[in-house]
Each structure stands twice: as C-alpha cells, then as structure tokens.
Coordinates of C-alpha atoms in Angstrom, one line a residue:
Chain A
M183 CA 222.6 106.1 110.4
R184 CA 225.5 106.9 108.2
I185 CA 225.3 109.9 105.9
C186 CA 226.8 108.5 102.8
G187 CA 226.6 110.3 99.5
G188 CA 225.4 113.6 100.9
A189 CA 224.3 115.4 104.0
K190 CA 220.6 115.4 104.9
N191 CA 220.6 118.8 106.5
K192 CA 221.0 121.3 103.7
N193 CA 220.7 124.4 105.8
Y194 CA 223.4 127.0 106.3
G195 CA 225.5 126.5 109.4
P196 CA 225.1 129.1 112.1
I197 CA 228.7 130.3 111.9
Q198 CA 230.3 130.7 108.5
I199 CA 233.9 130.9 107.7
T200 CA 235.5 132.7 104.8
A201 CA 238.3 131.4 102.7
E202 CA 240.4 134.4 103.7
Q203 CA 240.0 133.6 107.3
I204 CA 241.4 130.1 106.7
V205 CA 244.3 131.4 104.8
R206 CA 245.0 134.0 107.5
E207 CA 245.0 131.3 110.2
A208 CA 247.3 129.1 108.2
R209 CA 249.7 132.0 107.9
E210 CA 249.7 132.7 111.6
L211 CA 250.3 129.1 112.4
E212 CA 253.2 129.1 110.2
E213 CA 254.6 132.1 112.1
I214 CA 254.3 130.3 115.4
H215 CA 255.9 127.1 114.2
R216 CA 258.8 128.7 112.4
H217 CA 262.1 127.6 113.9
R218 CA 265.2 129.4 113.0
P219 CA 268.6 128.0 113.7
P220 CA 270.2 129.7 116.8
K221 CA 272.4 132.7 116.2
Q222 CA 276.0 131.7 116.7
K223 CA 279.0 133.9 117.2
I224 CA 282.2 133.0 115.6
N225 CA 285.0 133.0 118.2
D226 CA 288.2 131.8 116.5
G227 CA 289.9 130.5 113.4
T228 CA 288.5 126.9 113.6
E229 CA 285.0 128.2 114.0
L230 CA 285.5 130.4 111.0
G231 CA 286.8 127.5 109.0
E232 CA 283.8 125.4 110.0
Y233 CA 281.4 128.2 109.0
R234 CA 283.1 128.7 105.7
L235 CA 283.0 125.0 105.0
R236 CA 279.4 124.8 105.8
K237 CA 278.6 127.8 103.6
R238 CA 280.6 126.4 100.7
K239 CA 278.9 123.1 100.9
E240 CA 275.5 124.8 100.8
F241 CA 276.5 126.9 97.8
E242 CA 277.9 124.0 95.9
D243 CA 274.8 122.0 96.6
L244 CA 272.7 124.9 95.4
I245 CA 274.5 125.3 92.1
R246 CA 274.4 121.6 91.5
R247 CA 270.6 121.8 91.9
V248 CA 269.9 125.0 90.1
G249 CA 273.0 125.5 87.9
W250 CA 270.9 127.3 85.2
N251 CA 270.0 130.0 87.7
V252 CA 272.6 132.8 87.4
K253 CA 271.5 134.3 90.7
V254 CA 272.9 131.5 92.9
W255 CA 276.2 131.6 91.2
V256 CA 276.4 135.3 91.7
K257 CA 275.6 135.0 95.3
Y258 CA 278.3 132.4 95.7
A259 CA 280.9 134.5 94.1
E260 CA 279.9 137.6 96.1
W261 CA 280.1 135.6 99.3
E262 CA 283.6 134.4 98.5
E263 CA 284.5 138.0 97.7
S264 CA 283.2 139.1 101.1
Q265 CA 285.4 136.4 102.7
K266 CA 288.3 138.0 100.9
D267 CA 289.1 134.8 99.1
F268 CA 289.8 136.2 95.7
D269 CA 291.2 133.1 94.1
R270 CA 288.1 131.1 95.0
A271 CA 285.9 134.0 93.8
R272 CA 287.7 134.0 90.5
S273 CA 287.3 130.3 90.1
V274 CA 283.5 130.6 90.7
W275 CA 283.2 133.4 88.1
E276 CA 285.1 131.4 85.6
R277 CA 282.9 128.4 86.2
V278 CA 279.8 130.4 85.7
L279 CA 281.1 131.9 82.5
E280 CA 281.7 128.3 81.3
V281 CA 278.0 127.8 81.9
D282 CA 276.7 130.9 80.3
Y283 CA 279.1 133.3 78.6
K284 CA 276.4 135.1 76.7
N285 CA 275.0 136.8 79.8
H286 CA 276.5 140.3 79.8
T287 CA 275.6 141.0 83.4
L288 CA 277.9 138.2 84.5
W289 CA 280.8 139.9 82.7
L290 CA 279.9 143.2 84.2
K291 CA 279.8 141.8 87.7
Y292 CA 283.0 139.9 87.2
A293 CA 284.8 142.9 86.0
E294 CA 283.4 145.1 88.8
F295 CA 284.7 142.5 91.3
E296 CA 288.2 142.8 89.9
M297 CA 288.0 146.6 89.7
K298 CA 286.7 147.0 93.2
N299 CA 289.4 144.9 94.6
R300 CA 292.1 146.9 92.7
F301 CA 293.2 144.1 90.4
I302 CA 293.6 146.4 87.4
N303 CA 295.3 144.0 84.9
H304 CA 292.9 141.2 85.8
A305 CA 290.1 143.6 85.1
R306 CA 291.6 144.5 81.8
N307 CA 291.7 140.8 80.9
V308 CA 288.1 140.3 81.8
W309 CA 287.0 143.3 79.9
H310 CA 288.9 142.4 76.8
R311 CA 287.4 138.9 76.8
A312 CA 284.0 140.4 77.3
I313 CA 284.2 142.7 74.4
T314 CA 285.7 140.1 72.2
L315 CA 282.9 137.6 72.9
L316 CA 280.0 140.1 73.0
P317 CA 280.9 143.0 70.8
R318 CA 277.4 144.2 70.2
V319 CA 276.7 144.8 73.9
D320 CA 277.4 148.5 74.3
Q321 CA 277.4 148.5 78.0
L322 CA 280.6 146.5 78.1
W323 CA 282.3 148.9 75.8
Y324 CA 281.1 151.9 77.7
K325 CA 282.2 150.5 81.1
Y326 CA 285.6 149.4 79.8
I327 CA 286.2 152.8 78.3
H328 CA 285.0 154.4 81.5
M329 CA 287.5 152.4 83.6
E330 CA 290.4 153.4 81.4
N331 CA 289.2 156.9 81.5
M332 CA 289.1 157.0 85.3
L333 CA 292.6 155.6 85.4
G334 CA 293.8 158.3 83.1
N335 CA 295.0 155.9 80.5
V336 CA 294.1 158.1 77.5
V337 CA 296.0 156.0 75.1
G338 CA 294.1 152.9 76.2
V339 CA 290.8 154.8 75.8
R340 CA 291.6 155.7 72.3
R341 CA 292.6 152.2 71.5
I342 CA 289.3 150.8 72.8
F343 CA 287.3 153.3 70.9
E344 CA 289.1 152.4 67.7
M345 CA 288.4 148.8 68.3
W346 CA 284.8 149.6 68.8
M347 CA 284.5 151.8 65.8
E348 CA 285.7 148.9 63.7
W349 CA 282.4 147.2 64.6
M350 CA 280.4 150.1 63.2
P351 CA 278.3 150.6 66.3
E352 CA 275.3 152.9 66.8
R353 CA 275.3 156.7 66.6
H354 CA 275.7 157.2 70.3
A355 CA 279.0 155.2 70.3
W356 CA 280.4 157.5 67.6
L357 CA 279.2 160.5 69.4
S358 CA 280.8 159.5 72.7
Y359 CA 284.1 158.9 70.9
I360 CA 283.9 162.4 69.3
K361 CA 283.0 163.9 72.7
F362 CA 286.1 162.3 74.2
E363 CA 288.3 163.7 71.5
L364 CA 286.8 167.1 71.9
K365 CA 287.4 167.0 75.6
Y366 CA 291.1 166.9 74.9
K367 CA 290.7 169.5 72.2
E368 CA 291.8 167.2 69.4
I369 CA 289.9 169.1 66.7
Q370 CA 291.5 167.5 63.7
H371 CA 291.0 164.0 65.1
A372 CA 287.4 164.9 65.7
R373 CA 287.0 166.0 62.1
D374 CA 288.4 162.7 60.8
L375 CA 286.1 160.9 63.1
F376 CA 283.1 162.8 61.7
E377 CA 284.1 161.9 58.2
R378 CA 284.1 158.2 59.2
F379 CA 280.8 158.8 61.1
V380 CA 278.9 160.1 58.1
L381 CA 280.2 157.2 56.0
C382 CA 279.0 154.8 58.6
H383 CA 275.7 156.4 59.3
P384 CA 274.8 158.3 56.1
T385 CA 271.7 160.0 57.5
V386 CA 270.7 163.6 57.4
A387 CA 271.0 163.9 61.2
S388 CA 274.6 162.8 61.1
W389 CA 275.4 165.5 58.4
I390 CA 273.7 168.1 60.5
R391 CA 275.7 167.0 63.5
Y392 CA 278.9 167.3 61.5
A393 CA 277.9 170.7 60.3
K394 CA 277.2 171.9 63.8
F395 CA 280.6 170.7 64.9
E396 CA 282.2 172.7 62.1
I397 CA 280.3 175.8 63.0
N398 CA 281.5 175.5 66.6
N399 CA 285.1 174.4 66.0
G400 CA 285.9 175.2 62.4
D401 CA 285.8 178.1 60.0
A402 CA 283.1 179.1 57.5
C403 CA 284.9 177.5 54.6
S404 CA 284.9 174.0 55.9
T405 CA 281.3 174.4 57.2
R406 CA 280.1 175.4 53.7
N407 CA 282.0 172.5 52.3
V408 CA 280.3 170.1 54.6
F409 CA 276.9 171.5 53.8
E410 CA 277.4 171.3 50.1
R411 CA 278.5 167.7 50.3
A412 CA 275.5 166.9 52.4
L413 CA 273.2 168.5 49.9
D414 CA 273.2 165.7 47.4
K415 CA 272.5 163.1 50.1
V416 CA 269.8 165.2 51.5
V417 CA 268.0 165.7 48.2
A418 CA 268.2 162.0 47.5
A419 CA 266.8 161.1 51.0
E420 CA 263.1 160.5 51.3
D421 CA 262.7 162.0 54.8
D422 CA 261.1 165.4 54.5
E423 CA 261.3 166.2 58.2
E424 CA 265.0 165.7 58.3
A425 CA 265.5 167.6 55.1
H426 CA 263.5 170.4 56.4
K427 CA 265.8 170.6 59.5
F428 CA 268.8 170.4 57.3
F429 CA 267.8 173.3 55.1
V430 CA 266.9 175.4 58.0
A431 CA 270.3 174.8 59.6
F432 CA 272.1 175.5 56.3
A433 CA 270.2 178.7 55.8
D434 CA 270.8 179.8 59.4
F435 CA 274.4 179.3 58.9
E436 CA 274.5 181.3 55.8
A437 CA 272.5 184.1 57.4
S438 CA 274.9 184.2 60.4
C439 CA 277.7 184.6 57.8
N440 CA 275.7 187.6 56.5
E441 CA 275.2 185.9 53.1
T442 CA 271.5 186.6 52.8
H443 CA 271.5 186.0 49.1
R444 CA 272.8 182.5 49.5
A445 CA 270.3 181.9 52.3
E446 CA 267.5 182.9 50.0
C447 CA 268.7 180.6 47.3
I448 CA 268.8 177.8 49.7
Y449 CA 265.2 178.4 50.7
Q450 CA 264.1 178.6 47.1
F451 CA 265.9 175.3 46.4
A452 CA 264.2 173.7 49.4
L453 CA 260.8 174.9 48.4
H454 CA 261.2 173.5 44.9
H455 CA 262.4 170.1 46.0
H456 CA 260.3 169.5 49.0
V457 CA 257.0 170.5 50.4
P458 CA 257.9 172.3 53.5
K459 CA 255.8 172.2 56.7
G460 CA 255.9 175.8 57.6
I461 CA 259.4 177.1 56.9
N462 CA 259.6 180.7 57.9
C463 CA 262.3 182.8 56.3
Chain B
M119 CA 282.3 188.0 95.7
S120 CA 285.1 190.3 96.9
E121 CA 285.1 192.6 93.8
E122 CA 285.0 196.3 94.4
R123 CA 281.5 197.6 94.1
D124 CA 281.0 200.9 92.6
V125 CA 278.5 202.2 95.0
H126 CA 278.2 205.8 95.9
P127 CA 277.9 206.3 99.7
D128 CA 275.1 208.7 99.2
C129 CA 273.1 206.4 97.1
R130 CA 269.9 205.5 98.8
N131 CA 270.4 201.8 97.9
A132 CA 273.9 201.6 99.3
S133 CA 272.8 199.1 101.9
N134 CA 271.7 196.7 99.3
P135 CA 274.6 194.3 98.8
Y136 CA 273.7 193.6 95.1
H137 CA 273.4 197.2 94.1
E138 CA 275.9 198.9 91.8
C139 CA 275.5 202.5 91.1
T140 CA 274.8 203.5 87.5
D141 CA 274.1 206.8 85.8
Y142 CA 270.6 206.8 87.0
C143 CA 271.8 206.5 90.6
F144 CA 274.1 209.5 90.2
R145 CA 271.3 211.5 88.7
V146 CA 269.1 210.7 91.6
I147 CA 271.8 211.6 94.1
A148 CA 272.3 214.9 92.3
E149 CA 268.6 215.7 92.4
A150 CA 268.4 214.7 96.0
K151 CA 271.1 217.2 96.8
L152 CA 269.3 219.8 94.7
R153 CA 266.1 219.0 96.5
M154 CA 267.7 219.3 99.9
Q155 CA 269.0 222.8 98.9
L156 CA 265.6 223.9 97.7
H157 CA 264.0 222.4 100.7
H158 CA 266.3 224.2 103.1
Q159 CA 265.6 227.5 101.2
S160 CA 261.8 227.0 101.5
V161 CA 262.1 226.0 105.1
A162 CA 264.1 229.2 105.7
Q163 CA 261.4 231.2 104.0
A164 CA 258.4 229.5 105.6
S165 CA 257.6 230.5 109.1
G166 CA 256.3 227.2 110.4
G167 CA 254.8 224.0 109.5
S168 CA 258.1 222.3 109.6
R169 CA 256.6 219.1 110.7
R170 CA 254.6 218.8 107.5
E171 CA 257.5 219.7 105.4
E172 CA 259.7 217.1 107.0
A173 CA 257.0 214.7 106.2
I174 CA 257.7 215.4 102.5
P175 CA 261.4 214.4 102.3
N176 CA 260.6 211.1 104.0
E177 CA 257.9 210.3 101.6
L178 CA 260.1 211.4 98.7
Y179 CA 262.7 208.8 99.6
P180 CA 260.7 205.6 99.0
D181 CA 261.5 202.2 100.3
E182 CA 265.0 200.8 99.7
G183 CA 264.3 197.3 98.7
T184 CA 266.3 194.6 97.0
H185 CA 265.2 195.5 93.5
D186 CA 267.2 195.8 90.4
D187 CA 267.8 199.0 88.6
G188 CA 265.0 198.4 86.1
P189 CA 261.9 198.3 88.2
R190 CA 263.2 200.9 90.5
P191 CA 262.5 204.0 88.3
E192 CA 259.0 202.8 87.8
E193 CA 258.4 202.0 91.4
N194 CA 259.9 205.3 92.6
S195 CA 257.9 207.3 90.1
D196 CA 254.8 205.3 90.8
S197 CA 255.1 205.9 94.5
E198 CA 255.9 209.5 94.1
P199 CA 252.9 210.8 92.2
D200 CA 250.8 209.1 94.9
Q201 CA 252.7 210.5 97.8
P202 CA 252.8 214.1 96.9
E203 CA 249.0 214.1 96.7
P204 CA 248.4 213.2 100.4
A205 CA 251.2 215.7 101.1
Q206 CA 249.3 218.1 99.0
E207 CA 246.2 217.5 100.9
N208 CA 248.0 218.0 104.2
M209 CA 249.3 221.2 102.7
E210 CA 245.9 222.4 101.8
D211 CA 244.6 221.7 105.2
G212 CA 247.4 223.7 106.6
S213 CA 247.2 227.1 107.9
F214 CA 249.6 228.6 105.4
P215 CA 247.8 228.7 102.0
K216 CA 250.6 230.8 100.4
L217 CA 253.1 228.1 101.2
S218 CA 250.8 225.3 100.1
S219 CA 250.2 226.8 96.6
R220 CA 253.9 227.1 96.0
Q221 CA 254.5 223.7 97.4
K222 CA 251.7 222.4 95.3
K223 CA 253.3 223.8 92.2
W224 CA 256.6 222.4 93.2
M225 CA 255.1 219.0 93.7
E226 CA 253.4 219.1 90.3
L227 CA 256.6 220.0 88.6
R228 CA 258.5 217.3 90.3
A229 CA 255.8 214.8 89.4
K230 CA 256.1 215.7 85.8
M231 CA 259.8 215.5 85.9
Q232 CA 259.7 212.0 87.4
E233 CA 257.2 210.9 84.8
A234 CA 259.4 212.2 82.0
K235 CA 262.5 210.6 83.5
K236 CA 260.7 207.3 83.9
R237 CA 259.7 207.3 80.2
N238 CA 263.1 208.3 79.1
Q239 CA 264.6 205.3 81.0
I240 CA 262.3 202.9 79.3
E241 CA 263.1 204.3 76.0
I242 CA 266.9 204.1 76.6
A243 CA 266.6 200.5 77.6
N244 CA 264.6 199.7 74.5
E245 CA 267.0 201.5 72.2
K246 CA 269.9 199.8 73.8
K247 CA 268.3 196.4 73.1
R248 CA 267.7 197.3 69.6
M249 CA 271.1 198.7 68.9
E250 CA 273.0 195.8 70.5
P251 CA 273.8 192.8 68.3
P252 CA 271.4 189.9 69.1
T253 CA 272.9 187.7 71.8
E254 CA 274.0 184.3 70.7
S255 CA 271.4 181.7 71.2
R256 CA 273.4 178.7 71.9
G257 CA 277.0 177.4 72.2
V258 CA 279.4 179.6 74.0
S259 CA 277.1 181.6 76.2
K260 CA 274.8 178.8 77.2
Q261 CA 276.8 178.2 80.3
K262 CA 276.6 181.9 81.2
W263 CA 272.9 181.9 80.7
L264 CA 272.5 178.9 82.9
E265 CA 274.6 180.4 85.6
D266 CA 272.6 183.7 85.4
R267 CA 269.4 181.8 85.7
K268 CA 270.6 179.8 88.6
K269 CA 271.6 182.9 90.4
K270 CA 268.2 184.5 89.8
I271 CA 266.4 181.4 91.0
G272 CA 268.7 181.3 94.0
K273 CA 267.9 184.9 94.9
L274 CA 264.2 184.3 94.7
L275 CA 264.4 181.2 96.7
D276 CA 266.4 182.9 99.4
A277 CA 263.8 185.7 99.5
N278 CA 261.1 183.0 100.2
G279 CA 263.3 181.1 102.5
L280 CA 263.4 178.0 100.3
D281 CA 266.1 175.5 99.5
M282 CA 267.6 174.8 96.1
T283 CA 266.0 171.4 96.1
K284 CA 262.6 173.1 96.2
A285 CA 263.2 175.2 93.2
Y286 CA 260.0 173.8 91.6
M287 CA 257.9 175.7 94.0
L288 CA 258.6 178.9 92.1
D289 CA 256.9 177.6 89.0
T290 CA 253.5 179.0 88.0
Q291 CA 250.8 176.6 87.0
E292 CA 251.3 177.3 83.3
A293 CA 255.0 176.6 83.6
A294 CA 254.3 173.4 85.4
E295 CA 251.8 172.3 82.8
E296 CA 254.3 172.9 80.1
K297 CA 256.9 170.8 81.9
Y298 CA 254.4 168.0 82.2
K299 CA 253.6 168.1 78.5
K300 CA 257.3 168.0 77.8
W301 CA 257.8 165.0 80.0
D302 CA 254.9 163.2 78.4
K303 CA 256.4 163.6 75.0
D304 CA 259.4 161.6 76.0
P305 CA 258.5 159.2 78.7
A306 CA 261.2 157.5 80.7
P307 CA 261.7 153.9 79.7
F308 CA 260.6 151.1 81.9
G309 CA 260.5 147.4 81.9
W310 CA 262.8 145.6 79.5
D311 CA 263.6 148.8 77.7
V312 CA 265.4 150.4 80.6
F313 CA 268.9 149.8 79.2
N314 CA 268.2 151.0 75.6
Q315 CA 270.8 152.8 73.5
R316 CA 269.9 156.3 74.6
T317 CA 269.8 155.6 78.4
L318 CA 273.2 153.8 78.2
Y319 CA 274.7 156.7 76.4
N320 CA 273.2 159.2 78.9
A321 CA 274.5 157.1 81.8
Y322 CA 277.9 157.1 80.3
K323 CA 277.9 160.8 79.7
K324 CA 276.8 161.4 83.3
R325 CA 279.6 159.4 84.7
T326 CA 282.2 161.0 82.5
K327 CA 281.2 164.4 83.7
N328 CA 283.0 163.7 87.0
I329 CA 286.3 163.0 85.3
E330 CA 288.7 165.9 85.4
V331 CA 290.4 166.7 82.1
D332 CA 294.0 167.3 82.8
V333 CA 295.3 168.9 79.6
E334 CA 298.9 169.3 80.8
E335 CA 299.3 165.7 81.8
Y336 CA 297.7 164.7 78.5
N337 CA 300.3 166.8 76.6
R338 CA 303.1 165.3 78.7
M339 CA 301.9 161.8 77.9
K340 CA 301.7 162.8 74.3
E341 CA 305.4 163.8 74.2
A342 CA 306.5 160.7 76.2
D343 CA 304.9 158.2 73.9
P344 CA 305.8 158.1 70.2
E345 CA 302.8 156.0 69.3
F346 CA 300.3 158.1 71.1
Y347 CA 297.6 157.9 68.5
R348 CA 297.6 154.2 68.2
D349 CA 294.7 152.5 66.5
A350 CA 293.1 149.2 67.1
S351 CA 295.7 146.9 65.6
S352 CA 298.6 148.3 67.4
L353 CA 301.1 145.8 68.7
Q354 CA 301.5 147.7 71.9
Y355 CA 298.3 146.3 73.3
G356 CA 299.6 144.4 76.3
K357 CA 301.7 147.2 77.6
A358 CA 299.8 149.2 80.1
P359 CA 301.1 152.4 81.6
K360 CA 301.8 152.9 85.3
I361 CA 298.7 154.1 87.0
S362 CA 299.0 156.2 90.1
E363 CA 297.4 154.9 93.3
D364 CA 295.1 157.9 93.7
K365 CA 293.5 157.3 90.3
I366 CA 292.8 153.7 91.4
D367 CA 291.3 155.0 94.6
K368 CA 289.1 157.4 92.7
M369 CA 287.9 154.6 90.5
V370 CA 287.1 152.3 93.5
Q371 CA 285.3 155.1 95.2
E372 CA 283.2 155.8 92.1
L373 CA 282.3 152.1 91.9
K374 CA 281.3 152.1 95.5
D375 CA 279.1 155.2 94.9
R376 CA 277.5 153.5 91.9
D377 CA 276.8 150.5 94.1
A378 CA 275.1 152.6 96.7
K379 CA 273.1 154.4 94.1
R380 CA 271.9 151.2 92.6
G381 CA 270.0 150.6 95.8
S382 CA 267.7 153.5 95.1
F383 CA 266.9 152.3 91.6
S384 CA 263.6 150.9 92.6
R385 CA 261.7 152.2 95.6
R386 CA 260.2 150.1 98.4
R387 CA 256.4 149.9 98.2
K388 CA 254.2 150.6 101.1
F389 CA 252.9 147.5 102.9
N390 CA 249.1 147.5 102.8
D391 CA 248.1 145.6 105.8
E392 CA 244.3 146.1 105.4
K393 CA 244.4 144.1 102.2
D394 CA 243.0 140.6 102.2
V395 CA 245.5 137.9 103.1
D396 CA 245.7 135.4 100.3
S397 CA 249.0 133.7 100.9
I398 CA 250.2 131.2 103.5
N399 CA 253.8 132.1 103.2
D400 CA 256.2 134.8 102.2
R401 CA 257.1 133.0 99.0
N402 CA 253.5 132.6 98.3
E403 CA 252.9 136.3 98.9
H404 CA 255.7 137.2 96.5
F405 CA 254.3 134.8 93.9
N406 CA 250.8 136.2 94.3
K407 CA 252.1 139.7 93.8
K408 CA 253.8 138.7 90.5
I409 CA 250.6 136.9 89.3
E410 CA 248.5 139.8 90.2
R411 CA 250.7 142.1 88.2
A412 CA 250.5 139.9 85.2
F413 CA 246.9 138.7 85.3
G414 CA 245.2 141.1 87.6
K415 CA 243.3 143.1 85.2
Y416 CA 241.9 140.1 83.3
T417 CA 240.8 138.2 86.4
L418 CA 239.2 141.1 88.1
E419 CA 235.7 140.2 87.0
I420 CA 236.1 136.6 87.9
K421 CA 237.3 137.5 91.3
N422 CA 234.4 139.8 91.9
N423 CA 231.9 137.1 90.9
L424 CA 233.5 134.6 93.3
E425 CA 233.4 137.1 96.1
R426 CA 229.7 137.9 95.4
G427 CA 228.9 134.2 95.1
T428 CA 227.1 134.5 91.9
A429 CA 228.0 135.7 88.5
L430 CA 226.4 138.7 87.0
P431 CA 224.3 138.1 83.9
D432 CA 226.3 140.1 81.3

C-alpha cells in the first residue's frame, strides 16, 4: 500500500542524524571531488607567451563580467606589473580610472606602481592628476608631499604645500606644513604661515599653538603681541574650556618672563569674564 | 663611553664602571685612611685578638654594589650601625675587657659620626634642589629627559636580564593601571574610521621622521635657484630638478618596507576546528563568518531555540 500524504509510522527512527553531520559530510565530499588543474612548469618563450595569453584572457573576461568591482582591476594591473609589462599595466590603470576616478585607493595604488618602478615623472603626473581631481582627500596630498620629500625636492614640496593651503585644509595639514618649514629652520616663513593659519582656523587652539611657537622660536615681544591679539577672539569665543587653557598659557608665559603683576591681572581678567573650573594661581 | 672617569683608585667603588668619585667619595677615602691608621695603632697596643679586630675592617667596608651616590650614604650608614653591634658583642665576649670598652666607645663615636654625615648629605641634596632654578618642563630638555629615562630603564633591564622590548615588565600594577586608563580615554580607531584626520597625520609624521634633513644641501639649493620660495601659481611647475639615484633607491626601499608592514595590519585569527561545521565550501565559510559578525548577536536566541528543538516561553 502506498504511503501518500503522510507516513503511518510516526515513531522516531533508531538512528538520528544532525544537520551539522549532513553539512560536514557535504564538505568532505567536496574535498574529495575537487580537481585542480595540473601544475605546469614554463620552459621557454612560447610557453610563457601562451601562459600570458591565457591569463590575459581570463582577466579581460573577469573585468567584462564584474567591471564595477575594483578588486579585479587591481589584480589585473598588479599581474601585469609582475610580468614587467609596464605599458600594459599603465593602460589597465587608465582604463580603471575611466570607470571610477573617485576612488582614492586606485590613485594611490597607481602612483605607488609608478614610484616602485622608478618612473618618477610618471608618478608626478599621476599625483598631480589625483590632487586636482580629489583635492579633499588628504592622503593623496600627504603621499605626494612625502614622495617629493624623500627625493629631496624641497622646492617641489613647498609648491605642493602652497597648492594645498589654497584649499584651506584641516588643522593637521597646516601643522604638517609648519613642521616642514621648521625642520629647515625657516622661522620667518613659519611665522607667516601661522598668521595664515589663525586666519583660516580662528579657534582658540590655533592661537595657543601660535603662541607656543613664538615662545619656542621667538622673543618675548612677539609672543606678547600674539597673546594680546588673541585676547579679543578668546573673549568673544563661547568655549570655556579652551579659554581656560588660553588664560593659563598666557599667565604661565608672563610668569616665566617674571612679570607676576601682569600674570595676576590676567587671572583677574579671566575670573571676571569666565567661570573657571579650578584655576590655580 | 670613552670619556675619562674621575675615579680615585682607592675608592671602594672603583670597580663599578658607572661610578664617578665625588666629594663624598674623597671624604670616605680620607676617613678610611684615618681609620687604618687608628686601627694599626690599636692593633699595636692590643696584645691579641687580632682576628676579631680584623673582622671589624671587613665589616666596615660594606658591599660594593652598583648603586648611585645617593642611596649609598644611607646604605652604608644603615649597615654600619648594625655591624658594629655584633662586633661589639664579639668584643664583649672576648677575653680583653679593657680593649672592648675602648673599642666600644670608638664604635659608638663612629656610629654617631656616620649618622651625622648621612643627615648632612640629605640636607645638602635638598638645599641644592631648592637653590637651583627649576628645570624646564618641556621643550629643549625633553630629549635629554627621555634619554636619561631610557638609560635608567636600560640599566634596570640589564640588571634583571631583560630585553628592551620587555620594558613593560618593570611597571608596577598601579603604573600599569594608569596606562590602561590613559589608553581607554583615547581608543585606537577601528572600522571605517581607521583613516581619519588624526591617524593620517600621525602616519605622515612617522614616515617623515626617517628623512634626514640636510641643511647644507638645502642652503646650496637655495643659492642655486633664484625662485626658491615659489608659491602655488609659479610657472616653473613642469621643471623638475635632477634627482640622484640613491634618493630614488631610498624611496623605493621605503615603499617596499611599507608594503611589507601592510601585511601585519590585521592579524591572522586562530582556526577553531572544534567549532560546528556549518558551511559546505570555503566561500560559504567566509560568507558565514561575515554574516555571523553582522547578525550574530541578534540571532543567538533563535539559534539556541533551534538547537534545543523548542523555544523557551519568554
């Protein structure tokens, strides 16, 4: 008699199997039945040519299928690089940039390819295009500057920094420029830069930074000047925490100049205008 | 360090390579000489018990360890008041009571002198600290402070036979807890935030540390080029200066190092082979890992219910 619709015997079978066991068996079967192509050694030029042809065909098929996936393009370009065929690699990179120029990692990888293979002017071209198209991606600027720095092209570095500052970037960018100038002991330049910096980022922190620079590299007169100019901005600013830091810094400076009277005045002023969180004189 | 050390050959810490004789050392040497003279006199006067007396000079010259000048006066004076006492007891047990009383008195005097000397030393150090101008907290001498600290740590590590990489072993528990608190205040970024402003800047700073600043070459270039300080809109853009081969080599080498370092950006996780197999494939396994990462904590309850066979009445 056929059992249609449902089994008659509704008891548990004597041996049960778990789902995990089924999966495990499936996995092991797959291991057994996996066939890899045989390992072939390349013996001469024709075989190498055939290998390259095959690989190129594979890659081209892949990018036709998944052209939106950047990873396959990158793999293709890196393979061409490993085959030392730089023109082809370049063409691959350019093609992918046509697809997606907004991807900053592509630019980074392309430039690194040029740099690693010692094509300096090509690298410069690539970097320049990258920073023109994606000026707000800081990594590109940093790496371009680093390249010129490693090559010792100080003039170039300064040029790139100037171009970058025209875009009014973040604080860290300005600070890296100032650090660069200070490395070569260009104090006056650094001072001018700081002036531009506090115009671009008129926060209390920037003024404090400027003042610290003057303390380290300038004389007392210019430091005092800086502090006094900052005073109006600080008073106008809402931020109490920052103002507190500023006043402490100012008073410390005056104290180190042995002008205790002025330091006291500053503290009084601070107390009147802000509610301090534990200033200790 | 091939500088000339000013070490007196008679100084008892002459064998210590880090020791440099100061006033205190010279004083001690003078006293030692005086003591030797006194001792010889008393030996000449005493008729015996030389063994016991010789025991004294040995005890009076305490251990020559690798200590700095500071702790030494305290240590010496601390050890000395102790040691004369057993010597004293030896004396009293001896069969020359006359000798022992004089010796005893001598011991007492010496102890007092040592005590006074120790206190004087401490006072001198304090006064010096007070009179000196306060050391600058930051800026110029930060480097020096760091170097000093490194040297101290290095010495301690060598004393314990450790490597510089294991410098953290010297931390006490409180110091370690403070460090953890500091780390928690500013946690390292992860996920999509890894390349934020701050980390990019720090990475750039780190890489520029390796570049040597050649001031002479810089000045030479300054003279050679009339438009040295060109700004962004300079027309000299296309012209690039001649770059020497070794600079290019350095750049390539640095890039290769960076590449190698990139490999260690994320660590390889341990393969847990006791875990349940829930994939039929490698791709499947990878997918399951990603899914688990994203939804694991939400589906935990459901999974447990399925395992159990029935849901819990919650």
